[in-house]
CSV table of C-alpha atoms in Angstrom, one decimal:
chain,number,residue,atom,x,y,z
A,1,UNK,CA,-8.3,-16.5,-8.4
A,2,UNK,CA,-8.9,-13.8,-10.3
A,3,UNK,CA,-10.7,-10.3,-10.1
A,4,UNK,CA,-14.1,-10.0,-11.2
A,5,UNK,CA,-13.1,-8.0,-14.6
A,6,UNK,CA,-16.2,-5.4,-13.6
A,7,UNK,CA,-14.2,-4.3,-10.8
A,8,UNK,CA,-10.7,-4.8,-12.4
A,9,UNK,CA,-12.0,-2.5,-15.4
A,10,UNK,CA,-12.7,0.1,-12.6
A,11,UNK,CA,-9.3,0.4,-11.2
A,12,UNK,CA,-6.4,2.8,-12.0
A,13,UNK,CA,-3.3,1.6,-11.0
A,14,UNK,CA,0.2,2.7,-10.2
A,15,UNK,CA,3.0,2.5,-12.8
A,16,UNK,CA,3.6,-0.7,-10.9
A,17,UNK,CA,0.4,-2.2,-11.0
A,18,UNK,CA,-0.7,-1.3,-7.4
A,19,UNK,CA,-3.7,0.5,-5.6
A,20,UNK,CA,-2.8,2.1,-2.2
A,21,UNK,CA,-5.3,0.5,0.5
A,22,UNK,CA,-6.3,2.5,3.5
A,23,UNK,CA,-7.1,0.0,6.2
A,24,UNK,CA,-9.6,1.3,8.9
A,25,UNK,CA,-10.9,-0.4,12.0
A,26,UNK,CA,-14.7,-0.6,11.0
A,27,UNK,CA,-16.3,0.6,14.3
A,28,UNK,CA,-14.1,3.0,15.8
A,29,UNK,CA,-12.7,4.4,12.8
A,30,UNK,CA,-9.2,4.3,13.5
A,31,UNK,CA,-6.9,4.4,10.3
A,32,UNK,CA,-4.6,1.6,11.2
A,33,UNK,CA,-2.1,1.5,8.2
A,34,UNK,CA,-1.7,1.9,4.8
A,35,UNK,CA,-0.9,-1.2,2.4
A,36,UNK,CA,-0.6,-2.1,-1.4
A,37,UNK,CA,-2.8,-4.4,-3.6
A,38,UNK,CA,-2.6,-5.6,-6.9
A,39,UNK,CA,-5.7,-7.2,-8.4
A,40,UNK,CA,-4.9,-10.5,-7.0
A,41,UNK,CA,-4.6,-9.7,-3.7
A,42,UNK,CA,-7.5,-7.5,-3.9
A,43,UNK,CA,-9.5,-10.9,-5.3
A,44,UNK,CA,-8.3,-12.5,-2.2
A,45,UNK,CA,-9.4,-10.4,0.0
A,46,UNK,CA,-12.6,-10.0,-1.5
A,47,UNK,CA,-13.0,-13.9,-1.3
A,48,UNK,CA,-11.2,-14.7,1.7
A,49,UNK,CA,-12.4,-12.1,4.0
A,50,UNK,CA,-9.0,-11.7,5.3
A,51,UNK,CA,-6.9,-8.6,4.3
A,52,UNK,CA,-4.4,-9.6,1.7
A,53,UNK,CA,-1.8,-7.2,0.4
A,54,UNK,CA,1.0,-7.2,-1.8
A,55,UNK,CA,4.8,-6.4,-0.2
A,56,UNK,CA,6.5,-4.1,-1.8
A,57,UNK,CA,9.6,-4.8,0.1
A,58,UNK,CA,9.3,-8.8,0.0
A,59,UNK,CA,7.6,-8.7,-3.4
A,60,UNK,CA,5.1,-11.4,-2.5
A,61,UNK,CA,1.4,-11.6,-1.1
A,62,UNK,CA,0.9,-11.0,2.5
A,63,UNK,CA,-2.0,-12.3,4.6
A,64,UNK,CA,-2.0,-9.6,7.6
A,65,UNK,CA,-1.4,-11.8,10.7
A,66,UNK,CA,-0.2,-14.8,9.3
A,67,UNK,CA,2.8,-14.6,11.2
A,68,UNK,CA,2.1,-12.3,13.8
A,69,UNK,CA,-1.8,-13.7,14.7
A,70,UNK,CA,-3.0,-9.9,14.4
A,71,UNK,CA,-5.3,-11.1,11.7
A,72,UNK,CA,-7.7,-8.4,9.7
A,73,UNK,CA,-11.1,-9.8,9.0
A,74,UNK,CA,-12.7,-8.0,6.4
A,75,UNK,CA,-15.8,-6.0,6.7
A,76,UNK,CA,-16.3,-4.3,3.8
A,77,UNK,CA,-13.9,-2.8,0.8
A,78,UNK,CA,-14.7,0.3,-1.2
A,79,UNK,CA,-13.0,2.1,-4.1
A,80,UNK,CA,-12.9,5.8,-4.4
A,81,UNK,CA,-14.5,8.2,-7.0
A,82,UNK,CA,-11.3,8.0,-8.9
A,83,UNK,CA,-10.9,4.4,-8.9
A,84,UNK,CA,-7.1,4.7,-7.6
A,85,UNK,CA,-7.6,4.2,-3.9
A,86,UNK,CA,-9.2,1.6,-1.2
A,87,UNK,CA,-10.8,1.5,1.9
A,88,UNK,CA,-10.7,-1.6,3.8
A,89,UNK,CA,-12.9,-1.9,6.8
A,90,UNK,CA,-11.7,-4.6,9.2
A,91,UNK,CA,-12.0,-5.8,12.4
A,92,UNK,CA,-8.3,-5.7,13.7
A,93,UNK,CA,-7.2,-8.5,16.0
A,94,UNK,CA,-4.2,-6.9,18.5
A,95,UNK,CA,-1.9,-4.3,17.3
A,96,UNK,CA,-2.1,-3.5,13.5
A,97,UNK,CA,1.5,-2.3,13.3
A,98,UNK,CA,4.6,-4.6,13.7
A,99,UNK,CA,6.0,-2.2,16.4
A,100,UNK,CA,3.2,-3.3,18.4
A,101,UNK,CA,1.3,0.0,18.4
A,102,UNK,CA,-2.0,-0.3,17.6
A,103,UNK,CA,-1.9,1.7,14.3
A,104,UNK,CA,0.8,2.6,12.4
A,105,UNK,CA,0.1,6.3,12.9
A,106,UNK,CA,0.7,6.4,16.5
A,107,UNK,CA,4.0,7.3,16.9
A,108,UNK,CA,5.0,10.2,14.8
A,109,UNK,CA,3.0,13.5,15.2
A,110,UNK,CA,4.7,16.1,12.9
A,111,UNK,CA,4.8,19.6,14.1
B,1,UNK,CA,9.0,27.3,1.5
B,2,UNK,CA,11.2,24.1,2.4
B,3,UNK,CA,10.6,21.1,4.5
B,4,UNK,CA,11.8,20.9,7.8
B,5,UNK,CA,15.0,18.6,7.2
B,6,UNK,CA,14.6,16.3,10.5
B,7,UNK,CA,11.0,15.5,9.0
B,8,UNK,CA,12.5,15.2,5.1
B,9,UNK,CA,14.9,12.8,6.4
B,10,UNK,CA,12.2,10.3,7.7
B,11,UNK,CA,10.1,10.5,4.7
B,12,UNK,CA,10.3,7.3,2.1
B,13,UNK,CA,8.8,8.6,-1.3
B,14,UNK,CA,7.4,6.7,-4.4
B,15,UNK,CA,9.9,6.6,-7.6
B,16,UNK,CA,7.8,10.1,-8.4
B,17,UNK,CA,9.2,11.8,-5.4
B,18,UNK,CA,5.2,11.3,-3.5
B,19,UNK,CA,3.7,10.1,-0.1
B,20,UNK,CA,0.2,9.2,-0.3
B,21,UNK,CA,-1.7,11.1,2.5
B,22,UNK,CA,-4.9,9.5,4.3
B,23,UNK,CA,-7.2,12.3,5.0
B,24,UNK,CA,-9.7,11.9,7.9
B,25,UNK,CA,-12.3,14.0,9.5
B,26,UNK,CA,-10.6,14.7,12.7
B,27,UNK,CA,-13.9,14.0,15.1
B,28,UNK,CA,-16.1,11.5,13.3
B,29,UNK,CA,-13.2,9.6,12.0
B,30,UNK,CA,-14.5,9.6,8.4
B,31,UNK,CA,-12.0,8.8,5.7
B,32,UNK,CA,-12.5,11.5,3.4
B,33,UNK,CA,-10.1,10.7,0.3
B,34,UNK,CA,-6.8,9.8,-0.2
B,35,UNK,CA,-4.5,12.5,-1.7
B,36,UNK,CA,-0.4,12.8,-2.8
B,37,UNK,CA,2.1,15.1,-1.3
B,38,UNK,CA,5.6,16.0,-2.0
B,39,UNK,CA,8.0,17.7,0.3
B,40,UNK,CA,6.7,21.2,-0.7
B,41,UNK,CA,3.0,20.2,-0.3
B,42,UNK,CA,3.7,18.8,3.1
B,43,UNK,CA,5.9,21.6,4.3
B,44,UNK,CA,2.5,24.1,3.0
B,45,UNK,CA,0.1,22.0,4.8
B,46,UNK,CA,2.3,22.0,8.1
B,47,UNK,CA,3.0,25.9,7.9
B,48,UNK,CA,-0.4,27.3,6.5
B,49,UNK,CA,-3.0,25.2,8.2
B,50,UNK,CA,-4.6,24.3,4.9
B,51,UNK,CA,-4.3,20.8,3.5
B,52,UNK,CA,-2.1,21.1,0.4
B,53,UNK,CA,-1.8,18.2,-2.4
B,54,UNK,CA,0.2,17.6,-5.3
B,55,UNK,CA,-2.2,17.1,-8.3
B,56,UNK,CA,-0.8,14.1,-10.4
B,57,UNK,CA,-3.3,14.8,-13.2
B,58,UNK,CA,-2.4,18.8,-13.4
B,59,UNK,CA,1.3,18.4,-12.0
B,60,UNK,CA,0.9,21.3,-9.9
B,61,UNK,CA,0.0,22.3,-6.3
B,62,UNK,CA,-4.0,22.1,-4.9
B,63,UNK,CA,-5.0,23.9,-2.2
B,64,UNK,CA,-8.1,21.9,-1.1
B,65,UNK,CA,-11.1,24.0,-1.4
B,66,UNK,CA,-9.5,26.9,-3.3
B,67,UNK,CA,-12.0,26.7,-6.2
B,68,UNK,CA,-14.8,24.5,-4.6
B,69,UNK,CA,-14.9,26.4,-0.9
B,70,UNK,CA,-14.6,22.8,0.3
B,71,UNK,CA,-11.7,23.5,2.6
B,72,UNK,CA,-9.8,21.1,4.8
B,73,UNK,CA,-8.5,22.9,7.9
B,74,UNK,CA,-5.6,20.7,9.2
B,75,UNK,CA,-5.8,19.4,12.7
B,76,UNK,CA,-2.8,17.2,12.7
B,77,UNK,CA,-0.3,15.5,10.7
B,78,UNK,CA,1.3,12.1,11.6
B,79,UNK,CA,3.9,9.9,9.7
B,80,UNK,CA,3.7,6.2,9.5
B,81,UNK,CA,6.0,3.7,11.1
B,82,UNK,CA,7.9,3.0,7.7
B,83,UNK,CA,8.0,6.7,6.9
B,84,UNK,CA,5.7,6.3,3.7
B,85,UNK,CA,2.5,7.4,4.4
B,86,UNK,CA,0.7,10.1,6.1
B,87,UNK,CA,-2.4,10.7,8.1
B,88,UNK,CA,-4.0,14.0,7.8
B,89,UNK,CA,-6.6,14.8,10.3
B,90,UNK,CA,-9.0,17.8,9.2
B,91,UNK,CA,-11.9,19.5,9.7
B,92,UNK,CA,-13.6,19.3,6.1
B,93,UNK,CA,-16.1,22.0,5.2
B,94,UNK,CA,-19.0,20.4,3.1
B,95,UNK,CA,-18.2,17.6,0.5
B,96,UNK,CA,-14.7,16.2,0.2
B,97,UNK,CA,-15.7,14.7,-2.8
B,98,UNK,CA,-15.8,16.2,-6.3
B,99,UNK,CA,-18.7,14.3,-6.9
B,100,UNK,CA,-20.6,15.9,-4.1
B,101,UNK,CA,-20.1,13.4,-1.8
B,102,UNK,CA,-19.1,13.6,1.8
B,103,UNK,CA,-16.2,11.3,1.1
B,104,UNK,CA,-14.6,9.9,-1.9
B,105,UNK,CA,-15.3,6.4,-0.7
B,106,UNK,CA,-19.1,6.8,-0.3
B,107,UNK,CA,-20.2,5.6,-3.8
B,108,UNK,CA,-18.8,2.3,-4.6
B,109,UNK,CA,-19.2,-0.6,-2.4
B,110,UNK,CA,-17.2,-3.9,-3.7
B,111,UNK,CA,-18.7,-7.2,-3.2
């Protein structure tokens, strides 16, 4: 699966070929998590409608919810003005965070 | 200005010492932009209440709105479960994007 060249040409990737993807619940506006995509993960996300990321720790693709069941159904994907960040609006099943929290930002408020 | 060591110990930075910061309008939930912080930028953000980032292109600190007037007043800052992403909830004056759009994600919907 390869990414649409017209999209690929607009992406500005980090040195390791990745782009940060902000994941947001489409209706409530909650920011659920931040993940990373390479071109292949973005292509899979756009074509399958299931949010797919690149896991930096496992160095492999990761279809969100494939093991946990906490799937993310993609509503839309947006690229920012500089081409170096993605906003992925999803419908999140259950908890987005592996800790069981609804979002990965629930637990740690800095003061 | 130095960052609280208890916070600094929880951060997992990229190879260039930065952490991606998702910037969200605190009341509407709009995702405004993605920016980057190092320890110093985070410390300044927490202590001054004005969102302050590290500009990778200019290699300098950047107080959002200092030249444009489109300031970001910080309501809260959250660290994610892995310590490698920040969520900065702000009250945005005017447009967040340098293009004049309200958010940096308004213009480019991928299909």
